């Protein structure tokens, strides 16, 4: 059995008095992909940022490989972050660099001594892993949305991360291109043995890539189960989310005359 590589313990985080995380505890098992589900604005990106110490919790701890990140200084955190790859929402490539230069960027930053030739070879290897070796010279503007995400994934791979964090990797892609990304996430786990944390509201993606599914609701963990059990959970809010069904609360404003009385949950 695999053990936990990351433990988020009772995380609380508010912004301007508004609670976003209200006691979230999550364990990520080494070599598995964990998916955190929840609607837009529920705190998924905030959760991811805690995992690499880009945000500090108001209360709670983040344990990575036995070390408490919330007790670390910025220098130690920087070192730890090199063990993570982060696929940001939207991909976020540098527009002025072509694909291979984008992928080389973390190498230049973290291994400035490395020879240009070696950095380029590693970057090409990573582009190959996402099936884009033939696109090395393309500028981001000349790539599709799905290809840009794949280049961003290649860039996240350059430092051989143990953990990959994916922030809504399929959002904004058509179903076919989304599935290519899903395939790659599965491959990162199976071929590179990477531990994955995917945050998304895309149920098809969640079931395709996730070993374990966790659903957030109002800043707390509503459900946490292996993928095959998650589908069958006897929790109406989980079932509605899986099926994409709005409830009366979601629809209140749309139904004249029901706005006052239809709000109860
Ligand atoms: N740095 C910040 N300062 C203030 N509010 C923030 C900050 N980051 C996130 N929030 C708020 O926290 C909530 C959750 O945001 P986020 O994690 O981005 O949601 P999502 O689940 O869509 O990724 C939102 O209401 C957002 O406005
Ligand atoms: Mg987000």
Short mmCIF file of C-alpha atoms and ligand atoms in Angstrom, two decimals:
data_model
loop_
_atom_site.label_atom_id
_atom_site.label_comp_id
_atom_site.label_asym_id
_atom_site.label_seq_id
_atom_site.Cartn_x
_atom_site.Cartn_y
_atom_site.Cartn_z
CA UNK A 1 0.00 0.00 0.00
CA UNK A 2 1.13 3.54 -0.62
CA UNK A 3 1.64 6.01 2.19
CA UNK A 4 0.69 9.68 2.47
CA UNK A 5 3.21 12.04 0.88
CA UNK A 6 1.15 15.15 1.74
CA UNK A 7 -1.17 15.75 4.64
CA UNK A 8 -3.32 18.85 4.86
CA UNK A 9 -4.45 19.03 8.46
CA UNK A 10 -7.44 21.10 9.52
CA UNK A 11 -6.74 24.03 7.17
CA UNK A 12 -8.58 27.24 7.85
CA UNK A 13 -8.26 30.29 5.60
CA UNK A 14 -10.28 33.49 5.42
CA UNK A 15 -9.90 36.55 3.22
CA UNK A 16 -11.15 39.81 4.65
CA UNK A 17 -13.21 37.98 7.25
CA UNK A 18 -14.78 35.69 4.62
CA UNK A 19 -13.96 32.04 5.37
CA UNK A 20 -12.91 30.00 2.33
CA UNK A 21 -11.43 26.90 3.97
CA UNK A 22 -13.10 25.88 7.21
CA UNK A 23 -11.17 22.91 8.52
CA UNK A 24 -10.08 20.95 5.46
CA UNK A 25 -8.10 17.76 6.02
CA UNK A 26 -6.86 15.78 3.04
CA UNK A 27 -4.23 13.08 2.59
CA UNK A 28 -2.48 12.49 -0.72
CA UNK A 29 -1.18 8.98 -1.21
CA UNK A 30 2.18 8.56 -2.90
CA UNK A 31 1.89 7.55 -6.54
CA UNK A 32 -1.85 8.16 -6.70
CA UNK A 33 -3.92 10.90 -8.27
CA UNK A 34 -6.31 12.65 -5.91
CA UNK A 35 -9.04 14.88 -7.33
CA UNK A 36 -10.58 17.73 -5.36
CA UNK A 37 -13.99 18.70 -6.72
CA UNK A 38 -16.08 21.73 -6.06
CA UNK A 39 -17.93 24.56 -7.79
CA UNK A 40 -16.20 27.72 -9.02
CA UNK A 41 -15.13 29.97 -6.20
CA UNK A 42 -15.23 27.25 -3.53
CA UNK A 43 -11.51 27.50 -2.75
CA UNK A 44 -9.82 24.91 -4.98
CA UNK A 45 -7.01 27.19 -6.12
CA UNK A 46 -6.62 28.48 -2.56
CA UNK A 47 -6.20 24.87 -1.42
CA UNK A 48 -3.54 24.18 -4.09
CA UNK A 49 -1.60 27.28 -3.11
CA UNK A 50 -1.42 26.02 0.47
CA UNK A 51 0.14 22.77 -0.73
CA UNK A 52 3.25 24.59 -2.00
CA UNK A 53 3.31 27.31 0.62
CA UNK A 54 2.18 30.13 -1.68
CA UNK A 55 -0.52 30.79 0.92
CA UNK A 56 -0.24 30.32 4.66
CA UNK A 57 -3.24 28.93 6.54
CA UNK A 58 -4.77 30.91 9.39
CA UNK A 59 -4.83 27.63 11.25
CA UNK A 60 -3.73 24.08 10.43
CA UNK A 61 -0.67 22.46 8.93
CA UNK A 62 0.67 21.24 5.60
CA UNK A 63 2.97 18.24 5.98
CA UNK A 64 5.02 17.26 2.93
CA UNK A 65 7.18 14.16 3.25
CA UNK A 66 7.28 14.58 7.02
CA UNK A 67 8.16 18.31 6.95
CA UNK A 68 5.77 21.03 8.13
CA UNK A 69 5.70 23.63 5.34
CA UNK A 70 3.80 26.11 7.48
CA UNK A 71 6.82 26.33 9.81
CA UNK A 72 9.37 26.87 7.02
CA UNK A 73 11.18 29.97 5.91
CA UNK A 74 11.03 31.17 2.32
CA UNK A 75 14.42 29.67 1.36
CA UNK A 76 13.54 26.21 2.59
CA UNK A 77 10.17 26.52 0.87
CA UNK A 78 11.83 27.38 -2.43
CA UNK A 79 13.89 24.21 -2.17
CA UNK A 80 10.82 22.13 -1.40
CA UNK A 81 8.91 23.68 -4.32
CA UNK A 82 11.43 22.25 -6.79
CA UNK A 83 9.96 18.84 -5.92
CA UNK A 84 6.57 20.01 -7.22
CA UNK A 85 5.32 20.76 -10.68
CA UNK A 86 2.44 23.18 -10.94
CA UNK A 87 0.13 23.40 -13.92
CA UNK A 88 -1.53 26.75 -13.41
CA UNK A 89 -5.08 27.53 -14.44
CA UNK A 90 -4.92 28.77 -18.02
CA UNK A 91 -1.46 27.38 -18.71
CA UNK A 92 0.33 30.74 -18.40
CA UNK A 93 3.15 30.44 -20.94
CA UNK A 94 5.52 33.29 -21.72
CA UNK A 95 4.17 34.74 -24.97
CA UNK A 96 7.56 35.98 -26.12
CA UNK A 97 9.22 32.54 -25.96
CA UNK A 98 8.62 29.56 -28.20
CA UNK A 99 7.52 26.21 -26.77
CA UNK A 100 10.95 24.75 -26.05
CA UNK A 101 12.20 27.99 -24.48
CA UNK A 102 9.17 27.99 -22.21
CA UNK A 103 9.93 24.43 -21.15
CA UNK A 104 13.59 25.27 -20.54
CA UNK A 105 12.71 28.17 -18.25
CA UNK A 106 12.70 26.31 -14.89
CA UNK A 107 16.06 24.73 -15.78
CA UNK A 108 17.58 28.13 -16.48
CA UNK A 109 16.23 29.41 -13.19
CA UNK A 110 17.18 26.48 -10.95
CA UNK A 111 20.27 25.16 -12.77
CA UNK A 112 21.90 28.25 -14.27
CA UNK A 113 25.19 26.33 -14.60
CA UNK A 114 23.62 23.71 -16.84
CA UNK A 115 24.83 23.80 -20.44
CA UNK A 116 22.35 25.21 -22.96
CA UNK A 117 22.65 22.02 -24.96
CA UNK A 118 21.72 19.81 -21.98
CA UNK A 119 18.83 22.05 -20.92
CA UNK A 120 17.47 22.00 -24.45
CA UNK A 121 17.80 18.21 -24.61
CA UNK A 122 15.87 17.83 -21.35
CA UNK A 123 13.20 20.27 -22.55
CA UNK A 124 12.84 18.31 -25.80
CA UNK A 125 12.50 15.11 -23.81
CA UNK A 126 9.65 16.69 -21.80
CA UNK A 127 7.96 17.97 -24.96
CA UNK A 128 8.19 14.40 -26.21
CA UNK A 129 6.45 13.15 -23.07
CA UNK A 130 3.42 15.32 -23.91
CA UNK A 131 3.58 14.44 -27.62
CA UNK A 132 4.71 17.87 -28.83
CA UNK A 133 8.32 17.35 -29.87
CA UNK A 134 7.42 18.57 -33.35
CA UNK A 135 6.09 21.85 -31.99
CA UNK A 136 9.23 23.01 -30.19
CA UNK A 137 9.65 26.10 -32.34
CA UNK A 138 6.02 27.24 -32.20
CA UNK A 139 5.10 30.43 -30.39
CA UNK A 140 2.25 30.12 -27.84
CA UNK A 141 -0.02 32.26 -30.05
CA UNK A 142 0.29 29.61 -32.78
CA UNK A 143 -0.72 26.71 -30.50
CA UNK A 144 -4.25 25.59 -29.61
CA UNK A 145 -5.49 25.87 -26.04
CA UNK A 146 -4.92 22.16 -25.49
CA UNK A 147 -1.40 22.34 -26.90
CA UNK A 148 -0.57 25.29 -24.66
CA UNK A 149 -1.62 23.26 -21.65
CA UNK A 150 0.56 20.40 -22.81
CA UNK A 151 3.55 22.72 -23.15
CA UNK A 152 2.82 24.00 -19.65
CA UNK A 153 2.74 20.39 -18.46
CA UNK A 154 6.07 19.71 -20.17
CA UNK A 155 7.47 22.75 -18.37
CA UNK A 156 6.16 21.41 -15.06
CA UNK A 157 8.05 18.16 -15.73
CA UNK A 158 11.52 19.55 -16.38
CA UNK A 159 12.74 19.34 -12.78
CA UNK A 160 11.44 15.76 -12.42
CA UNK A 161 8.79 16.57 -9.80
CA UNK A 162 7.53 14.02 -7.33
CA UNK A 163 4.18 15.77 -7.11
CA UNK A 164 2.20 17.45 -9.87
CA UNK A 165 -0.53 19.96 -9.04
CA UNK A 166 -3.09 20.55 -11.76
CA UNK A 167 -5.41 23.55 -11.47
CA UNK A 168 -8.49 22.89 -13.63
CA UNK A 169 -6.42 21.25 -16.38
CA UNK A 170 -9.37 20.63 -18.71
CA UNK A 171 -11.38 23.81 -18.19
CA UNK A 172 -11.99 25.65 -21.45
CA UNK A 173 -11.08 22.68 -23.66
CA UNK A 174 -13.46 20.77 -25.90
CA UNK A 175 -14.16 17.18 -24.77
CA UNK A 176 -11.63 15.59 -27.13
CA UNK A 177 -8.78 17.89 -26.19
CA UNK A 178 -9.75 17.56 -22.55
CA UNK A 179 -9.42 13.81 -22.90
CA UNK A 180 -5.89 14.16 -24.27
CA UNK A 181 -5.01 16.05 -21.09
CA UNK A 182 -6.71 13.36 -19.00
CA UNK A 183 -4.64 10.70 -20.77
CA UNK A 184 -1.48 12.63 -20.01
CA UNK A 185 -2.38 12.96 -16.33
CA UNK A 186 -2.87 9.19 -16.16
CA UNK A 187 0.42 8.67 -17.95
CA UNK A 188 2.31 10.93 -15.53
CA UNK A 189 1.16 8.67 -12.73
CA UNK A 190 1.71 5.35 -14.49
CA UNK A 191 4.97 6.06 -16.30
CA UNK A 192 6.67 8.66 -14.11
CA UNK A 193 5.17 7.52 -10.82
CA UNK A 194 4.14 11.07 -10.01
CA UNK A 195 1.72 11.83 -7.17
CA UNK A 196 -1.06 14.00 -8.59
CA UNK A 197 -3.46 16.52 -7.13
CA UNK A 198 -6.08 17.71 -9.60
CA UNK A 199 -8.63 20.35 -8.74
CA UNK A 200 -11.54 20.56 -11.14
CA UNK A 201 -15.28 20.79 -11.61
CA UNK A 202 -15.11 18.47 -14.64
CA UNK A 203 -16.68 15.19 -13.54
CA UNK A 204 -15.62 13.21 -16.62
CA UNK A 205 -12.04 14.23 -16.00
CA UNK A 206 -12.31 13.45 -12.28
CA UNK A 207 -13.46 9.89 -12.90
CA UNK A 208 -10.92 9.33 -15.65
CA UNK A 209 -7.83 10.47 -13.73
CA UNK A 210 -8.73 10.12 -10.05
CA UNK A 211 -7.84 7.25 -7.76
CA UNK A 212 -9.56 9.14 -4.98
CA UNK A 213 -12.21 11.87 -5.19
CA UNK A 214 -12.84 14.54 -2.61
CA UNK A 215 -15.66 17.07 -2.76
CA UNK A 216 -15.50 20.43 -1.05
CA UNK A 217 -18.64 22.19 0.06
CA UNK A 218 -18.73 25.48 1.91
CA UNK A 219 -15.11 25.22 2.90
CA UNK A 220 -15.28 21.70 4.24
CA UNK A 221 -14.79 18.18 2.93
CA UNK A 222 -18.24 16.85 2.10
CA UNK A 223 -17.10 13.53 0.67
CA UNK A 224 -13.82 11.63 0.34
CA UNK A 225 -13.79 8.19 -1.26
CA UNK A 226 -12.04 5.96 -3.80
CA UNK A 227 -13.29 6.78 -7.30
CA UNK A 228 -15.45 3.66 -7.66
CA UNK A 229 -17.16 4.25 -4.31
CA UNK A 230 -17.58 7.99 -4.85
CA UNK A 231 -20.04 7.46 -7.69
CA UNK A 232 -22.35 5.51 -5.40
CA UNK A 233 -22.19 7.79 -2.36
CA UNK A 234 -25.53 8.33 -0.70
CA UNK A 235 -25.16 12.10 -0.41
CA UNK A 236 -27.59 14.23 -2.42
CA UNK A 237 -25.16 17.12 -2.94
CA UNK A 238 -22.55 14.73 -4.34
CA UNK A 239 -25.11 13.12 -6.64
CA UNK A 240 -26.32 16.51 -7.88
CA UNK A 241 -22.74 17.57 -8.58
CA UNK A 242 -22.01 14.33 -10.47
CA UNK A 243 -25.12 14.80 -12.59
CA UNK A 244 -24.76 18.56 -12.97
CA UNK A 245 -28.20 19.22 -11.52
CA UNK A 246 -29.04 22.60 -10.05
CA UNK A 247 -31.20 22.64 -6.93
CA UNK A 248 -33.84 25.17 -5.84
CA UNK A 249 -31.19 27.29 -4.16
CA UNK A 250 -29.16 27.47 -7.39
CA UNK A 251 -32.24 28.32 -9.41
CA UNK A 252 -33.90 30.82 -7.08
CA UNK A 253 -33.72 34.13 -8.97
CA UNK A 254 -34.72 32.31 -12.18
CA UNK A 255 -38.23 31.36 -11.09
CA UNK A 256 -40.50 34.34 -10.63
CA UNK A 257 -42.61 33.98 -7.52
CA UNK A 258 -40.40 31.29 -5.99
CA UNK A 259 -37.53 33.60 -5.08
CA UNK A 260 -38.63 34.08 -1.48
CA UNK A 261 -39.86 30.63 -0.58
CA UNK A 262 -37.71 28.41 -2.80
CA UNK A 263 -34.46 29.20 -1.07
CA UNK A 264 -34.44 26.55 1.62
CA UNK A 265 -32.00 23.72 1.17
N1 LIG B 1 -5.56 36.39 -2.51
C1 LIG B 1 -6.87 36.49 -2.27
N2 LIG B 1 -7.38 37.57 -1.63
C2 LIG B 1 -8.70 37.67 -1.37
N3 LIG B 1 -9.60 36.73 -1.72
C3 LIG B 1 -9.17 35.64 -2.34
C4 LIG B 1 -7.79 35.46 -2.66
N4 LIG B 1 -7.64 34.26 -3.28
C5 LIG B 1 -8.88 33.73 -3.36
N5 LIG B 1 -9.80 34.56 -2.79
C6 LIG B 1 -11.23 34.27 -2.67
O1 LIG B 1 -11.37 32.95 -2.18
C7 LIG B 1 -12.48 32.30 -2.80
C8 LIG B 1 -12.03 30.99 -3.43
O2 LIG B 1 -11.20 31.28 -4.54
P1 LIG B 1 -10.55 30.17 -5.45
O3 LIG B 1 -9.76 29.23 -4.63
O4 LIG B 1 -9.82 30.89 -6.52
O5 LIG B 1 -11.82 29.41 -6.06
P2 LIG B 1 -11.84 28.21 -7.12
O6 LIG B 1 -12.50 27.06 -6.43
O7 LIG B 1 -12.70 28.69 -8.25
O8 LIG B 1 -10.44 27.96 -7.54
C9 LIG B 1 -13.07 33.29 -3.79
O9 LIG B 1 -14.16 33.91 -3.17
C10 LIG B 1 -11.94 34.26 -4.01
O10 LIG B 1 -12.44 35.53 -4.32
MG1 LIG B 2 -9.46 28.19 -9.29
#
